[in-house]
Short mmCIF file of C-alpha atoms in Angstrom, two decimals:
data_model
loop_
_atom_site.label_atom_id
_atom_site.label_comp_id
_atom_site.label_asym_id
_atom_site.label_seq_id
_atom_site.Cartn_x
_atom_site.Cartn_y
_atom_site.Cartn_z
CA UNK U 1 28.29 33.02 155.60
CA UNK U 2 30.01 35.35 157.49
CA UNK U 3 29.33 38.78 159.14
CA UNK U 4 31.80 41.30 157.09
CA UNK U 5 32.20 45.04 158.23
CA UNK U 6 33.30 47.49 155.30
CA UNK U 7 34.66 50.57 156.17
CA UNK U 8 34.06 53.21 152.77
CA UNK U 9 32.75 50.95 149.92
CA UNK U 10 31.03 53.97 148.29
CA UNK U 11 32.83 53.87 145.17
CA UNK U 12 35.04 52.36 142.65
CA UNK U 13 36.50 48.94 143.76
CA UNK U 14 35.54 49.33 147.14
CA UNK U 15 31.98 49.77 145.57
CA UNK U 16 32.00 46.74 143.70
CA UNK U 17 33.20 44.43 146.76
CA UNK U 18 30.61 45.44 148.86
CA UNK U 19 28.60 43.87 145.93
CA UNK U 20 30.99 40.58 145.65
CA UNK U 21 30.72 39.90 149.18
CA UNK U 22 26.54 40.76 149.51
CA UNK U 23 26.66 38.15 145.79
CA UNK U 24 29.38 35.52 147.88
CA UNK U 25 26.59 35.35 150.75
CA UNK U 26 27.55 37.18 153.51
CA UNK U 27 25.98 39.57 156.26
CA UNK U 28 27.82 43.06 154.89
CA UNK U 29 28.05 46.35 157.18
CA UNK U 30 28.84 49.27 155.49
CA UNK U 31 30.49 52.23 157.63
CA UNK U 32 30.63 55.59 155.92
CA UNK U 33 29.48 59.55 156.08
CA UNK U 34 26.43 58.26 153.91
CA UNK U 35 27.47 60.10 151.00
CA UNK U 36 26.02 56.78 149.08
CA UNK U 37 23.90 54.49 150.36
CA UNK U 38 24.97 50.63 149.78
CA UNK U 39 22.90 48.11 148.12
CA UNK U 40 19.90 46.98 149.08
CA UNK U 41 20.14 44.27 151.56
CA UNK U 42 23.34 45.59 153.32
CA UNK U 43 23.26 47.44 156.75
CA UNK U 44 24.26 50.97 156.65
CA UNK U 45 25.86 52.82 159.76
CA UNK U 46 26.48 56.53 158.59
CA UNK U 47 28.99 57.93 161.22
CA UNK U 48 32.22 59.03 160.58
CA UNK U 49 35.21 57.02 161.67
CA UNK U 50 37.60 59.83 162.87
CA UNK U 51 34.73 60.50 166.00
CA UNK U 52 35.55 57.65 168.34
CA UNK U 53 32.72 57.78 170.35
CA UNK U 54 30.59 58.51 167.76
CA UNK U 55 31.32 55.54 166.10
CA UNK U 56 31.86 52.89 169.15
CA UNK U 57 28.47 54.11 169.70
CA UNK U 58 27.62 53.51 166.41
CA UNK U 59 28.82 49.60 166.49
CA UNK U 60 26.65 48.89 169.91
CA UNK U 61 26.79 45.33 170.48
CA UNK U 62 28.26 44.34 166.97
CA UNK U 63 30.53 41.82 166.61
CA UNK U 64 31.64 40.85 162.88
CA UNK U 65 34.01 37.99 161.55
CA UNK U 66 36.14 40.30 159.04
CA UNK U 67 36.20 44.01 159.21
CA UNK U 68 37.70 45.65 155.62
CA UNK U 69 39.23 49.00 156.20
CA UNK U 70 38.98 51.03 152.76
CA UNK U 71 39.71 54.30 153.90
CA UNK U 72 42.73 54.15 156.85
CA UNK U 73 44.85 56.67 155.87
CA UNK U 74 46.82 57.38 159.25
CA UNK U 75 48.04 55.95 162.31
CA UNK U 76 45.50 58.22 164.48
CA UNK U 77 42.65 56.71 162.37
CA UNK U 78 44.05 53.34 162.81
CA UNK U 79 44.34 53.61 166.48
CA UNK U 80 40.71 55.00 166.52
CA UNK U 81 39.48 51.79 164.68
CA UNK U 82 41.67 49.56 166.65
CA UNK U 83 40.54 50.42 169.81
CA UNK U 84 36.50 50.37 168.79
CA UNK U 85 36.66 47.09 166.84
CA UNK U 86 38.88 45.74 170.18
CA UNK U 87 36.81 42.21 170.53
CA UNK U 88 34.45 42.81 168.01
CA UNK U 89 36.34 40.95 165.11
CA UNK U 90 38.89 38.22 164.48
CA UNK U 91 40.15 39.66 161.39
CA UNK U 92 40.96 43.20 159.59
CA UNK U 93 41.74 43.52 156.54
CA UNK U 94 43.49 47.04 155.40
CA UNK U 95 43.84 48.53 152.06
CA UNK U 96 47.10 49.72 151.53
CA UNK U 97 49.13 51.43 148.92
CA UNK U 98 51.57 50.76 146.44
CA UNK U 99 52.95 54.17 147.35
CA UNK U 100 54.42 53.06 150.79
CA UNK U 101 57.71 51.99 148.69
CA UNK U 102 58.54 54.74 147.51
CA UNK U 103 62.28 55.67 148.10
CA UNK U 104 61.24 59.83 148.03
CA UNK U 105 58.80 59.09 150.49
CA UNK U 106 61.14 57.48 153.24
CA UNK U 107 64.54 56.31 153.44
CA UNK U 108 63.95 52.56 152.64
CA UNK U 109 66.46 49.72 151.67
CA UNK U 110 67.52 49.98 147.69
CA UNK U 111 66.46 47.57 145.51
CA UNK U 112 68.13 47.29 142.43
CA UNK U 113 66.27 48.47 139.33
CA UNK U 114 64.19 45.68 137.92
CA UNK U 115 63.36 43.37 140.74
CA UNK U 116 60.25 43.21 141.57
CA UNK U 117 59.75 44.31 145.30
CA UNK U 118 58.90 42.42 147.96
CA UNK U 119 56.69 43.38 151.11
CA UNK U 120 59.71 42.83 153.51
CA UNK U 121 61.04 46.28 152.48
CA UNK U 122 58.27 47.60 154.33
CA UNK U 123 58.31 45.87 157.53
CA UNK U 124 54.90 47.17 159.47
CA UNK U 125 55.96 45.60 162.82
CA UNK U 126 59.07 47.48 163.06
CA UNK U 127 57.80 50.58 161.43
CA UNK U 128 58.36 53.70 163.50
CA UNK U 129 54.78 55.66 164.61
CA UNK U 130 54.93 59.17 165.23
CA UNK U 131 51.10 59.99 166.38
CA UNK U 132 51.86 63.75 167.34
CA UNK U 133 52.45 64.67 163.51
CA UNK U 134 49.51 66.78 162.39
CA UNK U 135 47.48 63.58 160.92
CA UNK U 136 44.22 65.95 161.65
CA UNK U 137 45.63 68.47 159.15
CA UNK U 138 44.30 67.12 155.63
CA UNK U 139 46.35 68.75 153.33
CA UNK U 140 49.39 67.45 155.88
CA UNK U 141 47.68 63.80 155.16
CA UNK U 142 47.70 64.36 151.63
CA UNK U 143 51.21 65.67 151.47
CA UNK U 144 52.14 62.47 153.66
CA UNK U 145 49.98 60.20 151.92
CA UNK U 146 52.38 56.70 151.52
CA UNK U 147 53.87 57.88 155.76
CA UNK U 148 50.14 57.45 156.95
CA UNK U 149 49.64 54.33 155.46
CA UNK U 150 52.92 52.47 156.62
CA UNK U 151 52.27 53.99 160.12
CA UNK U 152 48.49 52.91 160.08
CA UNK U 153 49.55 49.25 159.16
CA UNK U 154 52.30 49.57 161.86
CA UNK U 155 49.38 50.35 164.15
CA UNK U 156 47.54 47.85 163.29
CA UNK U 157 50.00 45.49 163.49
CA UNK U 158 50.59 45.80 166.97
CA UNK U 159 46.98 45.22 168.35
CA UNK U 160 46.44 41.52 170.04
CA UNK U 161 43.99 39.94 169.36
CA UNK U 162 43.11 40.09 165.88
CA UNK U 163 44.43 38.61 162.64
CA UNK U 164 45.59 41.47 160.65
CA UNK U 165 46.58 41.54 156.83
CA UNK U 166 47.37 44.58 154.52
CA UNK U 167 46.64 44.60 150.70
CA UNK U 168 49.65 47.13 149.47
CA UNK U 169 47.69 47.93 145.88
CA UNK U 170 49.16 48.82 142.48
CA UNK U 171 47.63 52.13 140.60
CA UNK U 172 44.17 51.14 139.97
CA UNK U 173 42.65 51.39 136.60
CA UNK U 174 39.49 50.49 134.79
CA UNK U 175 35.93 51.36 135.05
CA UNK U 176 35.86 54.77 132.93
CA UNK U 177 34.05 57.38 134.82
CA UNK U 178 34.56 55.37 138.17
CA UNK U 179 38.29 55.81 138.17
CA UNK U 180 38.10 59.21 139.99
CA UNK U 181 41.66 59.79 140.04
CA UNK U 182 41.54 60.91 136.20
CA UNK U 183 45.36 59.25 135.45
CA UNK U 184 44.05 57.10 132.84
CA UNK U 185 41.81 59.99 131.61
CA UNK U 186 44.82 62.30 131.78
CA UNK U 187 46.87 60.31 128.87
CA UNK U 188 43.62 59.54 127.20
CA UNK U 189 42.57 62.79 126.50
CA UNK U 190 45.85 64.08 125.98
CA UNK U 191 46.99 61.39 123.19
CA UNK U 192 43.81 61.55 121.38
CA UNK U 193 44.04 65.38 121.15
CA UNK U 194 48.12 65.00 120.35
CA UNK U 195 48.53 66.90 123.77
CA UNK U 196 52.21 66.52 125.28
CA UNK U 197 52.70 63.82 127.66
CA UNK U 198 55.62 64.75 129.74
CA UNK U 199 57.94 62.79 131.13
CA UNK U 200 61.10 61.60 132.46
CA UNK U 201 64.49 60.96 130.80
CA UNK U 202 65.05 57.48 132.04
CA UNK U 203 61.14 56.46 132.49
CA UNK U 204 61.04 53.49 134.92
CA UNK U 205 58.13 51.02 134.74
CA UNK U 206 55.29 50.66 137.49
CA UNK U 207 52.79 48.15 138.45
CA UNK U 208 48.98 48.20 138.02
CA UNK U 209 45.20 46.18 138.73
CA UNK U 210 41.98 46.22 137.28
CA UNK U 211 39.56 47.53 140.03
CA UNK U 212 37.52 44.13 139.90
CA UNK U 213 40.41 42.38 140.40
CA UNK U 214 41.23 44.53 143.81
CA UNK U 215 37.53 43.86 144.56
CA UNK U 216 38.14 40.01 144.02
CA UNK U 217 41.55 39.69 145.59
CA UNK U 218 39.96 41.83 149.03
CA UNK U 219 37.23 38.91 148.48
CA UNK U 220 40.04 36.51 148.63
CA UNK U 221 41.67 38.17 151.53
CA UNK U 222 38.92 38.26 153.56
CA UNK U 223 38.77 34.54 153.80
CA UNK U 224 42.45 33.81 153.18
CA UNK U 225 44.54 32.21 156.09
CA UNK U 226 47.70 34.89 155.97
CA UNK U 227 48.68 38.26 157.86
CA UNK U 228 50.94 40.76 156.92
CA UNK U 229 50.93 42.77 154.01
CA UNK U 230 50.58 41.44 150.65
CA UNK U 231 51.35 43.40 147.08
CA UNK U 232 48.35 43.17 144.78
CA UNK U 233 49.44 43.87 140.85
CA UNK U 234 48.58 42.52 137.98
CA UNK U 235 51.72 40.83 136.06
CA UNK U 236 53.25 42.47 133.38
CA UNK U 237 55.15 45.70 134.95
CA UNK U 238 54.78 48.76 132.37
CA UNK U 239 56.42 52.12 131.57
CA UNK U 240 54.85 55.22 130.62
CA UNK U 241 55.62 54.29 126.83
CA UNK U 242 54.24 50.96 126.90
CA UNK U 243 51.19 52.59 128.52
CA UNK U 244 50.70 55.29 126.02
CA UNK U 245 51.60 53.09 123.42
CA UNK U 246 48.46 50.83 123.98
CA UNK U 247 46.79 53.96 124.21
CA UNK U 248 47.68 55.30 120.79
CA UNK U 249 46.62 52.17 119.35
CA UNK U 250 43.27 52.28 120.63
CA UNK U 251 43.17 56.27 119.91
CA UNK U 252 44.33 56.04 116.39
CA UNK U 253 47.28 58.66 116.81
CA UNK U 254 50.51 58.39 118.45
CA UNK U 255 51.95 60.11 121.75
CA UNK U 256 53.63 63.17 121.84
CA UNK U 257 56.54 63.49 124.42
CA UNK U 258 57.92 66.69 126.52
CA UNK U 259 60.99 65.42 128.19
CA UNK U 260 61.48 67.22 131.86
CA UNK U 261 64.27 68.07 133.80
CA UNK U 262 65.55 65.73 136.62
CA UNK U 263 63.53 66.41 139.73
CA UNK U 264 60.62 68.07 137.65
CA UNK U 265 57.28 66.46 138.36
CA UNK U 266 55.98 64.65 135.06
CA UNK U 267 52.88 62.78 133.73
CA UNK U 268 51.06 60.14 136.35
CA UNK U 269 53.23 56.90 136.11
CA UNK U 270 56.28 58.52 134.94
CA UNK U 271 58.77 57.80 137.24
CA UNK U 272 62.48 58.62 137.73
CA UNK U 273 62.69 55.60 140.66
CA UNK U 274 61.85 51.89 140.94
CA UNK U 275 59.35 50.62 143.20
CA UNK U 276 57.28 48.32 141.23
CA UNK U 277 56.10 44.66 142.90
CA UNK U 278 56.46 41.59 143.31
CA UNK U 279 52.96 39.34 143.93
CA UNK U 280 54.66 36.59 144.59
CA UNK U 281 53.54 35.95 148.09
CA UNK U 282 49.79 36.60 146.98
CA UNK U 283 50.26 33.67 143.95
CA UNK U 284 52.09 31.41 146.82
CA UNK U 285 48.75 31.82 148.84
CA UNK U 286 46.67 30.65 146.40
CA UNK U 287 45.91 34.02 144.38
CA UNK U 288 45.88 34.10 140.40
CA UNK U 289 46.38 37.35 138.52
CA UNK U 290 46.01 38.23 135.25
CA UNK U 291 48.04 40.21 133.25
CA UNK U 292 47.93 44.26 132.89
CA UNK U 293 48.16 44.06 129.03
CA UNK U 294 45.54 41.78 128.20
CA UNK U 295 42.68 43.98 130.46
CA UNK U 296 44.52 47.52 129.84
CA UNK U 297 43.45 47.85 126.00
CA UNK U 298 39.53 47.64 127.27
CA UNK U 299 40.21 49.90 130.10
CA UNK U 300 41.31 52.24 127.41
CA UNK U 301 38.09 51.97 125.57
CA UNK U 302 35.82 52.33 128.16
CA UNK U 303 38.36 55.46 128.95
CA UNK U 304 37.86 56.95 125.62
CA UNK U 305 33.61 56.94 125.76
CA UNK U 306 33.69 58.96 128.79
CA UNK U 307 33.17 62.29 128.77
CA UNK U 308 36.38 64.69 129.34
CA UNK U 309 37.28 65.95 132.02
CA UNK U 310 37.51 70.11 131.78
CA UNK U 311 40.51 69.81 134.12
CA UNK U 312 42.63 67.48 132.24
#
């Protein structure tokens, strides 16, 4: 057993490993505004993490084996949690993002379309941290979503002292009314009302997981002997016609395309540049995934029982 401190875990995956790790034995904290409460069984401090004091005051005398940071979304948050969690754990384990690839997002080394990247392209230990941008501004956070996450792991990565590993995750799907986001919804509803999907000329494929197997691989990590970042995707890399395409067959009509202009901004997971991943370093440490298209077709279906969204 092991004390385990959860930063978030109120919903989707995050949710659900709250519930793999209280099921796997452990001692769980849960850290959060208190919007939900976690199960029963598992300590709840509501506080929220951007007040410093408020939350080193929160901790007390706590001390906790693996600390799993759900909701880091910038360096200033990072160096808040850093510096409260200072000798209170031996390991942190961040959830990252897919998104910190992203060649429009930063100027990164090209990699040739169709190979799989690896987590070297992103190198958190020599990653630049600007904490004077306006990380306090949300909509500047949102704008600046995939910079606040390389420069919270490059925070993070600097602290002595503690064994830290990120967990860079593909677009999470799965779950029906618990994937929030609404991108699986959005092709859903649009395909089985023969709404136009748009997208790009050249679609380039994309990565993805099945929320429980996030939840199970942040199980993994918590007891894993690695640090660093580490891609988590299911194998089997898809485009935004293989993804509609399983869709149609589940919907019982076929896609309709609108083709946009170079530059426009098209359909979630329609992309006009590669950045899809490798998982190769999470199989070589002992992880197994499974593959997108044999969990994406029942995804779909639980998709298609939930109730549209009047925004889609």
């Amino acid at each position: 057993m092991q004390k385990i401190c959860v930063i978030g875990g109120s919903r989707y995956f995050g949710k659900l490993l709250v519930k793999r790790l209280q099921a796997a034995g452990h001692q769980v904290t849960v850290i959060n505004r208190g919007s939900t409460p976690p199960p029963v069984g598992v300590e709840h401090l509501v506080v929220d993490r951007n007040d410093e004091a408020a939350l080193t005051a929160a901790l007390d005398a706590r001390t906790f084996d693996v600390v799993v940071d759900q909701v880091c979304y910038t360096p200033v948050q990072a160096a808040i949690a850093a510096r409260a969690f200072a000798d209170r754990t031996r390991r942190y384990v961040m959830t990252s993002t897919i998104e910190v690839y992203d060649p429009a997002t930063a100027a990164l080394p090209t990699v040739p379309a169709g190979t799989p990247v690896p987590e070297e392209i992103v190198d958190p230990a020599t990653w630049l941290v600007a904490m004077d941008l306006p990380w306090h501004d949300d909509a500047y956070v949102e704008a600046h979503y995939a910079e606040g996450k390389r420069q919270a792991e490059a925070v993070f990565t600097r602290v002595g002292g503690v064994e830290f590993a990120s967990v860079r995750s593909a677009h999470v799907l799965g779950g029906g009314a618990q994937e929030f986001t609404g991108r699986l919804a959005h092709y859903v509803e649009r395909i089985a009302g023969s709404r136009a999907i748009t997208v790009h000329t050249k679609a380039l494929p994309t990565v993805f997981i099945h929320y429980e197997e996030l939840a199970d691989l942040l199980l993994w990590a918590t007891t894993a002997d690695f640090t660093g970042p580490i891609n988590a995707c299911s194998d089997g890399p898809l485009d935004v016609h293989d993804l509609a395409a399983i869709i149609a067959m589940r919907a019982g009509r076929g896609p309709v395309y609108r083709t946009v202009p170079a530059g426009e901004e098209a359909s979630p997971f329609s992309f006009d540049r590669y950045y899809a991943m490798s998982n190769a370093r999470a199989k070589e440490l002992g992880f197994s995934f499974s593959r997108t298209a044999d969990w994406l077709p029942g995804a779909v279906a639980e998709a298609l029982t939930t109730e549209p969204s009047p925004t889609a």
